[in-house]
Amino acid sequence: DAKTTQPNSMESNEEEPVHLPCNHSTISGTDYIHWYRQLPSQGPEYVIHGLTSNVNNRMASLAIAEDRKSSTLILHRATLRDAAVYYCILRDSNYQLIWGAGTKLIIKP
Amino acid sequence: NAGVMQNPRHLVRRRGQEARLRCSPMKGHSHVYWYRQLPEEGLKFMVYLQKENIIDESGMPKERFSAEFPKEGPSILRIQQVVRGDSAAYFCASSPQSDRGSNYGYTFGSGTRLTVV
């Protein structure tokens, strides 16, 4: 079973920031927090990952709570192309990714 | 630098036929992972292979499913005597020879959508 909890869906307006939450209350000290997204009819795409500190890359930012029991993926300025299902995944040294149902992000023009 | 290549993108098989799905990893990658996705669900791990070796097949159904990754050529996921319940999207991912563990993001292919009629 997935060790993360995400809302089923979220809506946002185009060109506004989007904050996608993820709860992972049973996270262990060695678990990394990974985010992937899946556009319609596409394979999953790696977005970002982190361990303790907040992370930024060209796609998004990842804010990790101090106790690490939750995290938030931030899209700074959503576009229609960001409409996808976003998956939050905990990963230890195991190569397996355990996927939940993710959050379906709907972007309104 | 081509990404992970999967073919065919779409595959239709009648019940009882065989399905062969191919995955060519990224250049320089020698680890391949297969996942299955049913509609409206997340992906489920099936099998992890290195060249000429099956490392972990704990997610593979016990019957009809097999996977290989030969020394030369793509990785093959083979489903014999397909049934309607095998209809799903099948994705593969690859990683370099020296897997960097959890501090690494995987690259996935675009998948093969299998429909059994």
XYZ file of C-alpha atoms in Angstrom:
226
model
C 0.000 0.000 0.000
C 1.061 3.547 -0.701
C 2.473 5.306 2.333
C 1.258 8.720 1.211
C -2.124 10.461 1.210
C -3.112 12.994 -1.433
C -6.384 14.695 -2.371
C -8.123 13.020 -5.294
C -8.308 16.183 -7.345
C -7.585 19.898 -7.296
C -8.466 22.791 -9.538
C -6.479 25.895 -10.261
C -6.605 28.830 -12.619
C -4.085 29.220 -15.368
C -1.044 31.355 -14.531
C -1.661 31.086 -10.786
C 0.484 29.143 -8.300
C -0.586 25.645 -7.347
C 0.161 23.938 -4.046
C -0.269 20.163 -4.100
C -0.227 18.637 -0.603
C 0.959 15.195 0.444
C 0.782 13.570 3.887
C 3.277 10.907 4.859
C 2.976 10.562 8.613
C 4.833 7.218 8.745
C 7.900 8.448 6.889
C 11.190 7.019 8.117
C 14.469 8.848 8.432
C 15.895 7.373 5.242
C 12.841 7.893 2.998
C 13.194 10.381 0.189
C 10.068 12.187 -0.993
C 9.657 11.866 -4.747
C 7.111 13.515 -7.038
C 6.148 12.326 -10.487
C 3.429 13.483 -12.810
C 1.585 11.723 -15.582
C 0.030 13.627 -18.435
C -2.916 12.000 -20.226
C -1.838 8.967 -22.253
C 1.809 9.465 -21.295
C 4.310 7.709 -19.091
C 5.158 9.120 -15.663
C 7.590 12.012 -15.627
C 9.970 12.686 -12.753
C 9.370 16.118 -11.231
C 11.452 16.553 -8.094
C 12.622 14.852 -4.918
C 14.028 15.796 -1.547
C 14.990 14.478 1.865
C 14.821 17.256 4.455
C 15.498 20.626 2.872
C 13.269 22.441 0.424
C 14.255 21.875 -3.186
C 13.863 23.898 -6.358
C 14.317 22.948 -9.989
C 13.127 24.250 -13.333
C 9.820 22.408 -13.059
C 8.721 22.988 -9.473
C 9.586 23.532 -5.838
C 9.248 21.034 -3.025
C 8.520 22.287 0.469
C 9.084 19.715 3.205
C 7.644 20.172 6.674
C 10.113 20.328 9.530
C 8.852 17.020 10.964
C 8.808 15.559 7.429
C 5.297 14.204 7.911
C 4.008 16.261 4.996
C 5.239 18.013 1.906
C 3.910 20.343 -0.765
C 4.708 20.452 -4.443
C 4.558 24.006 -5.724
C 4.013 24.929 -9.348
C 4.774 28.628 -9.409
C 2.708 29.521 -12.451
C 0.462 26.776 -13.743
C -0.185 26.416 -17.443
C -2.651 24.211 -19.261
C 0.232 21.829 -19.973
C 0.558 21.173 -16.244
C -2.803 19.392 -16.165
C -1.857 15.889 -15.056
C -2.041 13.396 -12.223
C 0.630 14.172 -9.634
C 2.031 11.359 -7.511
C 3.839 11.754 -4.212
C 5.980 8.701 -3.425
C 8.226 7.764 -0.512
C 11.321 5.934 -1.501
C 13.991 4.319 0.644
C 16.907 2.396 -0.786
C 14.454 0.015 -2.414
C 14.211 0.432 -6.164
C 10.466 -0.202 -6.151
C 8.194 2.803 -6.409
C 4.899 2.314 -4.573
C 2.255 4.471 -6.219
C -0.992 5.739 -4.770
C -3.834 7.153 -6.843
C -2.305 10.635 -6.985
C -3.958 14.045 -7.342
C -5.607 14.946 -10.605
C -4.772 18.594 -11.263
C -7.276 20.482 -13.409
C -6.203 23.819 -14.833
C -8.930 26.259 -15.800
C -8.165 28.733 -18.575
C 20.001 11.206 -26.422
C 16.887 9.125 -26.831
C 14.843 8.376 -23.745
C 13.299 5.064 -22.820
C 11.644 3.649 -25.927
C 8.674 1.337 -25.766
C 6.869 -0.322 -28.612
C 4.317 -0.817 -29.756
C 2.386 2.143 -28.288
C -0.879 0.275 -28.738
C -1.411 -3.467 -29.006
C -4.674 -5.298 -29.555
C -4.823 -9.029 -28.954
C -7.620 -11.543 -28.944
C -8.100 -13.706 -25.885
C -5.654 -16.596 -25.937
C -3.034 -14.873 -28.089
C 0.421 -13.832 -26.980
C 1.514 -10.248 -26.344
C 5.141 -9.147 -26.575
C 6.038 -5.715 -25.261
C 9.464 -4.211 -25.883
C 11.488 -1.704 -23.902
C 14.798 -0.182 -24.935
C 16.451 1.589 -21.995
C 18.248 4.890 -22.178
C 21.766 4.735 -23.546
C 24.151 3.569 -20.854
C 21.389 2.156 -18.650
C 21.494 -1.529 -17.825
C 18.651 -1.740 -15.277
C 15.052 -2.057 -16.447
C 11.850 -1.987 -14.392
C 8.379 -2.924 -15.626
C 5.165 -1.505 -14.144
C 1.482 -2.085 -14.952
C -1.254 0.512 -14.655
C -4.965 -0.188 -14.635
C -7.359 2.673 -15.498
C -7.675 5.322 -12.780
C -5.000 3.653 -10.647
C -1.340 4.204 -9.865
C 1.381 2.014 -11.282
C 2.153 -1.399 -9.803
C 5.680 -2.845 -9.853
C 6.084 -6.056 -11.819
C 9.726 -6.949 -12.369
C 13.283 -5.614 -12.174
C 15.915 -6.876 -14.581
C 19.551 -6.304 -15.327
C 21.238 -7.591 -18.464
C 20.685 -11.371 -18.580
C 19.403 -11.417 -14.996
C 16.034 -11.217 -13.278
C 16.665 -9.436 -9.998
C 13.142 -9.197 -8.595
C 9.960 -10.601 -10.143
C 7.837 -10.359 -7.003
C 5.174 -8.313 -8.782
C 4.739 -10.658 -11.710
C 1.699 -12.941 -11.876
C 2.825 -16.523 -11.359
C 1.494 -17.779 -14.654
C 1.526 -16.565 -18.256
C 3.851 -13.594 -17.612
C 7.593 -13.619 -18.228
C 10.292 -11.030 -18.773
C 13.792 -11.008 -20.123
C 16.579 -8.537 -20.799
C 19.113 -10.182 -23.107
C 22.711 -9.160 -23.560
C 21.777 -7.562 -26.872
C 18.473 -5.954 -27.713
C 15.509 -4.636 -25.764
C 13.848 -5.993 -22.674
C 10.764 -8.057 -23.484
C 7.647 -8.494 -21.355
C 5.745 -11.496 -22.634
C 2.164 -12.372 -21.775
C 0.932 -15.729 -22.993
C -2.720 -16.646 -23.524
C -3.939 -13.144 -22.756
C -7.225 -12.587 -20.957
C -9.398 -9.467 -20.740
C -7.990 -8.689 -17.302
C -4.538 -8.179 -18.833
C -5.802 -5.041 -20.566
C -3.742 -2.235 -19.081
C -0.926 0.188 -19.758
C 2.533 -1.283 -19.286
C 5.420 1.059 -18.567
C 9.111 0.485 -18.252
C 11.770 2.627 -16.627
C 15.542 2.378 -16.705
C 18.445 3.404 -14.525
C 22.238 3.453 -14.920
C 24.532 0.557 -14.191
C 25.436 2.047 -10.842
C 22.001 2.678 -9.399
C 22.162 5.675 -7.120
C 19.433 4.377 -4.847
C 16.689 6.593 -3.613
C 18.459 9.859 -4.477
C 17.602 9.441 -8.141
C 14.596 9.938 -10.393
C 13.622 7.317 -12.932
C 12.958 7.934 -16.610
C 9.886 6.165 -17.928
C 8.870 5.251 -21.431
C 5.544 6.282 -22.957
C 4.097 2.852 -22.357
C 2.296 0.146 -24.297
C -1.470 0.095 -24.032
C -2.637 -3.473 -24.320
C -6.259 -4.166 -25.174
C -7.526 -7.721 -25.094
C -10.718 -8.298 -27.081
